[in-house]
Short mmCIF file of the C-alpha atoms (twelve columns), coordinates in Angstrom:
data_MODEL
# 
_entry.id   MODEL 
# 
loop_
_atom_site.group_PDB 
_atom_site.id 
_atom_site.type_symbol 
_atom_site.label_atom_id 
_atom_site.label_alt_id 
_atom_site.label_comp_id 
_atom_site.label_asym_id 
_atom_site.label_seq_id 
_atom_site.Cartn_x 
_atom_site.Cartn_y 
_atom_site.Cartn_z 
_atom_site.pdbx_PDB_model_num 
ATOM 1   C CA . MET A 1   -0.010 -0.004 0.006   1 
ATOM 2   C CA . ALA A 2   2.788  2.343  0.752   1 
ATOM 3   C CA . ASP A 3   4.227  1.526  -2.631  1 
ATOM 4   C CA . GLU A 4   0.972  2.503  -4.286  1 
ATOM 5   C CA . ASP A 5   0.948  5.901  -2.513  1 
ATOM 6   C CA . ILE A 6   4.480  6.565  -3.654  1 
ATOM 7   C CA . GLU A 7   3.622  5.643  -7.242  1 
ATOM 8   C CA . ALA A 8   0.486  7.773  -7.131  1 
ATOM 9   C CA . GLY A 9   2.457  10.701 -5.692  1 
ATOM 10  C CA . GLU A 10  5.102  10.436 -8.334  1 
ATOM 11  C CA . GLY A 11  2.546  10.261 -11.080 1 
ATOM 12  C CA . GLY A 12  0.700  13.323 -9.792  1 
ATOM 13  C CA . GLY A 13  3.933  15.256 -9.254  1 
ATOM 14  C CA . GLY A 14  5.106  14.490 -12.784 1 
ATOM 15  C CA . GLY A 15  1.996  16.069 -14.238 1 
ATOM 16  C CA . LYS A 16  2.468  19.156 -12.108 1 
ATOM 17  C CA . LYS A 17  6.108  19.457 -13.218 1 
ATOM 18  C CA . LYS A 18  5.097  19.270 -16.878 1 
ATOM 19  C CA . LEU A 19  2.434  21.912 -16.292 1 
ATOM 20  C CA . ILE A 20  4.920  24.198 -14.560 1 
ATOM 21  C CA . ILE A 21  7.475  23.745 -17.366 1 
ATOM 22  C CA . ILE A 22  4.839  24.519 -20.003 1 
ATOM 23  C CA . ILE A 23  3.700  27.646 -18.127 1 
ATOM 24  C CA . VAL A 24  7.307  28.873 -17.674 1 
ATOM 25  C CA . ALA A 25  8.070  28.232 -21.355 1 
ATOM 26  C CA . ALA A 26  4.921  30.091 -22.412 1 
ATOM 27  C CA . LEU A 27  5.823  33.038 -20.186 1 
ATOM 28  C CA . LEU A 28  9.355  33.131 -21.605 1 
ATOM 29  C CA . LEU A 29  8.030  33.093 -25.155 1 
ATOM 30  C CA . LEU A 30  5.510  35.806 -24.430 1 
ATOM 31  C CA . GLY A 31  8.112  37.893 -22.620 1 
ATOM 32  C CA . GLY A 32  10.666 37.457 -25.408 1 
ATOM 33  C CA . GLY A 33  8.096  38.306 -28.061 1 
ATOM 34  C CA . GLY A 34  6.934  41.363 -26.128 1 
ATOM 35  C CA . GLY A 35  10.522 42.564 -25.651 1 
ATOM 36  C CA . ALA A 36  11.302 42.088 -29.344 1 
ATOM 37  C CA . ALA A 37  8.164  43.990 -30.320 1 
ATOM 38  C CA . PHE A 38  9.116  46.800 -27.947 1 
ATOM 39  C CA . PHE A 39  12.578 47.169 -29.394 1 
ATOM 40  C CA . LEU A 40  11.347 46.994 -32.982 1 
ATOM 41  C CA . MET A 41  8.420  49.355 -32.592 1 
ATOM 42  C CA . SER A 42  10.028 51.931 -30.318 1 
ATOM 43  C CA . GLY A 43  12.869 53.316 -32.377 1 
ATOM 44  C CA . GLY A 44  14.380 56.578 -31.239 1 
ATOM 45  C CA . ASP A 45  13.262 59.924 -32.673 1 
ATOM 46  C CA . GLU A 46  16.561 60.265 -34.504 1 
ATOM 47  C CA . PRO A 47  17.100 57.952 -37.465 1 
ATOM 48  C CA . SER A 48  20.219 55.807 -37.304 1 
ATOM 49  C CA . GLN A 49  23.057 56.152 -39.829 1 
ATOM 50  C CA . GLU A 50  21.780 53.073 -41.616 1 
ATOM 51  C CA . ASP A 51  18.297 54.614 -42.001 1 
ATOM 52  C CA . ILE A 52  19.578 57.846 -43.588 1 
ATOM 53  C CA . VAL A 53  19.514 57.688 -47.388 1 
ATOM 54  C CA . ILE A 54  21.048 60.637 -49.180 1 
ATOM 55  C CA . GLU A 55  19.542 61.130 -52.572 1 
ATOM 56  C CA . GLU A 56  21.045 63.477 -55.087 1 
ATOM 57  C CA . PRO A 57  18.424 65.778 -56.513 1 
ATOM 58  C CA . ASP A 58  17.409 65.402 -60.126 1 
ATOM 59  C CA . PRO A 59  19.814 67.573 -62.167 1 
ATOM 60  C CA . VAL A 60  16.954 69.147 -64.090 1 
ATOM 61  C CA . SER A 61  15.273 70.265 -60.858 1 
ATOM 62  C CA . LEU A 62  18.373 72.187 -59.747 1 
ATOM 63  C CA . GLN A 63  18.647 75.881 -60.578 1 
ATOM 64  C CA . ALA A 64  20.522 76.733 -63.764 1 
ATOM 65  C CA . ILE A 65  23.667 78.756 -63.087 1 
ATOM 66  C CA . TYR A 66  25.608 80.505 -65.800 1 
ATOM 67  C CA . VAL A 67  29.389 80.683 -65.575 1 
ATOM 68  C CA . THR A 68  30.846 83.411 -67.777 1 
ATOM 69  C CA . LEU A 69  34.291 82.714 -69.122 1 
ATOM 70  C CA . PRO A 70  36.506 85.710 -68.357 1 
ATOM 71  C CA . GLN A 71  37.975 86.221 -71.828 1 
ATOM 72  C CA . PRO A 72  36.377 85.822 -75.267 1 
ATOM 73  C CA . PHE A 73  37.885 83.238 -77.576 1 
ATOM 74  C CA . VAL A 74  39.702 84.727 -80.557 1 
ATOM 75  C CA . PHE A 75  40.799 82.282 -83.230 1 
ATOM 76  C CA . ASN A 76  41.392 81.890 -86.989 1 
ATOM 77  C CA . VAL A 77  39.240 79.752 -89.217 1 
ATOM 78  C CA . THR A 78  40.059 78.694 -92.717 1 
ATOM 79  C CA . GLY A 79  37.819 78.654 -95.734 1 
ATOM 80  C CA . ASP A 80  36.744 80.536 -98.858 1 
ATOM 81  C CA . MET A 81  40.290 81.326 -99.985 1 
ATOM 82  C CA . GLN A 82  41.286 83.333 -96.911 1 
ATOM 83  C CA . GLN A 83  41.472 83.087 -93.171 1 
ATOM 84  C CA . ARG A 84  38.872 84.739 -91.010 1 
ATOM 85  C CA . LEU A 85  39.224 86.009 -87.470 1 
ATOM 86  C CA . VAL A 86  36.446 84.922 -85.099 1 
ATOM 87  C CA . GLN A 87  35.643 86.152 -81.615 1 
ATOM 88  C CA . VAL A 88  33.219 84.170 -79.437 1 
ATOM 89  C CA . LYS A 89  32.061 85.046 -75.928 1 
ATOM 90  C CA . VAL A 90  30.968 81.942 -74.030 1 
ATOM 91  C CA . GLN A 91  28.906 81.093 -70.986 1 
ATOM 92  C CA . LEU A 92  28.559 77.630 -69.452 1 
ATOM 93  C CA . MET A 93  25.221 76.483 -68.115 1 
ATOM 94  C CA . VAL A 94  25.552 74.222 -65.098 1 
ATOM 95  C CA . ARG A 95  22.997 72.977 -62.577 1 
ATOM 96  C CA . GLY A 96  23.625 73.345 -58.846 1 
ATOM 97  C CA . ASP A 97  26.261 75.042 -56.735 1 
ATOM 98  C CA . SER A 98  28.595 72.053 -56.688 1 
ATOM 99  C CA . ASN A 99  28.737 71.962 -60.501 1 
ATOM 100 C CA . GLU A 100 29.373 75.724 -60.560 1 
ATOM 101 C CA . VAL A 101 32.318 75.315 -58.215 1 
ATOM 102 C CA . MET A 102 33.742 72.421 -60.276 1 
ATOM 103 C CA . ALA A 103 33.364 74.387 -63.521 1 
ATOM 104 C CA . LYS A 104 35.171 77.394 -62.055 1 
ATOM 105 C CA . GLN A 105 37.929 75.221 -60.596 1 
ATOM 106 C CA . ASN A 106 38.496 73.592 -63.990 1 
ATOM 107 C CA . LEU A 107 38.270 76.710 -66.224 1 
ATOM 108 C CA . PRO A 108 41.665 76.125 -67.874 1 
ATOM 109 C CA . LEU A 109 40.522 72.635 -68.932 1 
ATOM 110 C CA . VAL A 110 37.211 74.024 -70.203 1 
ATOM 111 C CA . GLU A 111 38.965 76.784 -72.165 1 
ATOM 112 C CA . HIS A 112 41.384 74.294 -73.706 1 
ATOM 113 C CA . SER A 113 38.533 72.022 -74.751 1 
ATOM 114 C CA . LEU A 114 36.594 74.891 -76.278 1 
ATOM 115 C CA . LEU A 115 39.613 76.261 -78.110 1 
ATOM 116 C CA . THR A 116 40.294 72.816 -79.571 1 
ATOM 117 C CA . THR A 117 36.710 72.583 -80.803 1 
ATOM 118 C CA . PHE A 118 36.635 76.135 -82.178 1 
ATOM 119 C CA . GLY A 119 39.965 75.624 -83.921 1 
ATOM 120 C CA . ALA A 120 38.521 72.686 -85.874 1 
ATOM 121 C CA . ALA A 121 35.545 74.734 -87.119 1 
ATOM 122 C CA . THR A 122 35.380 76.050 -90.691 1 
ATOM 123 C CA . VAL A 123 34.079 79.309 -92.095 1 
ATOM 124 C CA . GLU A 124 31.203 77.432 -93.756 1 
ATOM 125 C CA . GLN A 125 30.115 76.024 -90.393 1 
ATOM 126 C CA . LEU A 126 30.269 79.358 -88.597 1 
ATOM 127 C CA . ARG A 127 28.396 81.285 -91.309 1 
ATOM 128 C CA . THR A 128 25.096 79.469 -90.874 1 
ATOM 129 C CA . PRO A 129 22.964 79.138 -87.763 1 
ATOM 130 C CA . GLN A 130 22.826 75.372 -88.331 1 
ATOM 131 C CA . GLY A 131 26.616 75.227 -88.487 1 
ATOM 132 C CA . GLN A 132 26.956 77.308 -85.316 1 
ATOM 133 C CA . LEU A 133 24.568 74.902 -83.624 1 
ATOM 134 C CA . GLU A 134 26.814 71.982 -84.676 1 
ATOM 135 C CA . VAL A 135 29.873 73.744 -83.271 1 
ATOM 136 C CA . ARG A 136 28.063 74.398 -79.976 1 
ATOM 137 C CA . LYS A 137 27.041 70.735 -79.789 1 
ATOM 138 C CA . GLN A 138 30.638 69.642 -80.438 1 
ATOM 139 C CA . ALA A 139 31.799 72.108 -77.792 1 
ATOM 140 C CA . VAL A 140 29.367 70.668 -75.227 1 
ATOM 141 C CA . ASP A 141 30.453 67.118 -76.032 1 
ATOM 142 C CA . THR A 142 34.147 68.006 -75.789 1 
ATOM 143 C CA . VAL A 143 33.780 69.908 -72.495 1 
ATOM 144 C CA . GLN A 144 31.588 67.192 -70.942 1 
ATOM 145 C CA . ALA A 145 34.054 64.471 -71.927 1 
ATOM 146 C CA . ALA A 146 36.981 66.439 -70.461 1 
ATOM 147 C CA . MET A 147 35.120 67.167 -67.227 1 
ATOM 148 C CA . GLU A 148 33.993 63.518 -66.959 1 
ATOM 149 C CA . LYS A 149 37.628 62.406 -67.064 1 
ATOM 150 C CA . VAL A 150 38.709 64.840 -64.336 1 
ATOM 151 C CA . THR A 151 35.713 65.030 -61.977 1 
ATOM 152 C CA . GLY A 152 33.697 61.926 -62.795 1 
ATOM 153 C CA . LYS A 153 30.683 64.095 -63.715 1 
ATOM 154 C CA . THR A 154 29.697 65.888 -66.904 1 
ATOM 155 C CA . VAL A 155 29.228 69.149 -64.891 1 
ATOM 156 C CA . VAL A 156 28.411 71.403 -67.901 1 
ATOM 157 C CA . GLU A 157 24.966 71.059 -69.423 1 
ATOM 158 C CA . ARG A 158 25.237 73.621 -72.245 1 
ATOM 159 C CA . VAL A 159 27.730 75.911 -73.909 1 
ATOM 160 C CA . LEU A 160 26.138 79.240 -74.907 1 
ATOM 161 C CA . PHE A 161 27.516 81.796 -77.349 1 
ATOM 162 C CA . THR A 162 26.764 85.220 -75.883 1 
ATOM 163 C CA . GLY A 163 28.728 87.117 -78.495 1 
ATOM 164 C CA . PHE A 164 29.867 86.070 -81.957 1 
ATOM 165 C CA . VAL A 165 31.825 88.158 -84.456 1 
ATOM 166 C CA . MET A 166 33.472 86.900 -87.656 1 
ATOM 167 C CA . GLN A 167 35.658 89.237 -89.720 1 
# 
């Protein structure tokens, strides 16, 4: 009889132990889940470094800035049996303050690129508006390629002729 009481006590105690273990495990799971939710949901007011994404603004949305080259370009062009002297005043259109600074810092490179382009022009090109448009397009391409090599950005959007005289 004593053996039966011991067996009955052990059997009853085993069920209570399992119940206690299940309750403790459930509390740990609920506590861990609640803690995780708290940490995930309650971020600080300040975003962390990983949350900050710096986007560069669309170049077209930036304000156009015009950089005037200090001296006009004076060069000879060949054609129609004689050489002609041409003087061109130029402005560069850039977008944004950073591009303005880069254009000003690299003015000697820009001037060299423009002079190379203008020196390859002919009288026939410079006489017509269509030809002048071609020369401006070539100038933009040359300046953008040179700036891309040095700064990694095209920087200059347009090359504008603000004064043009051919003698």
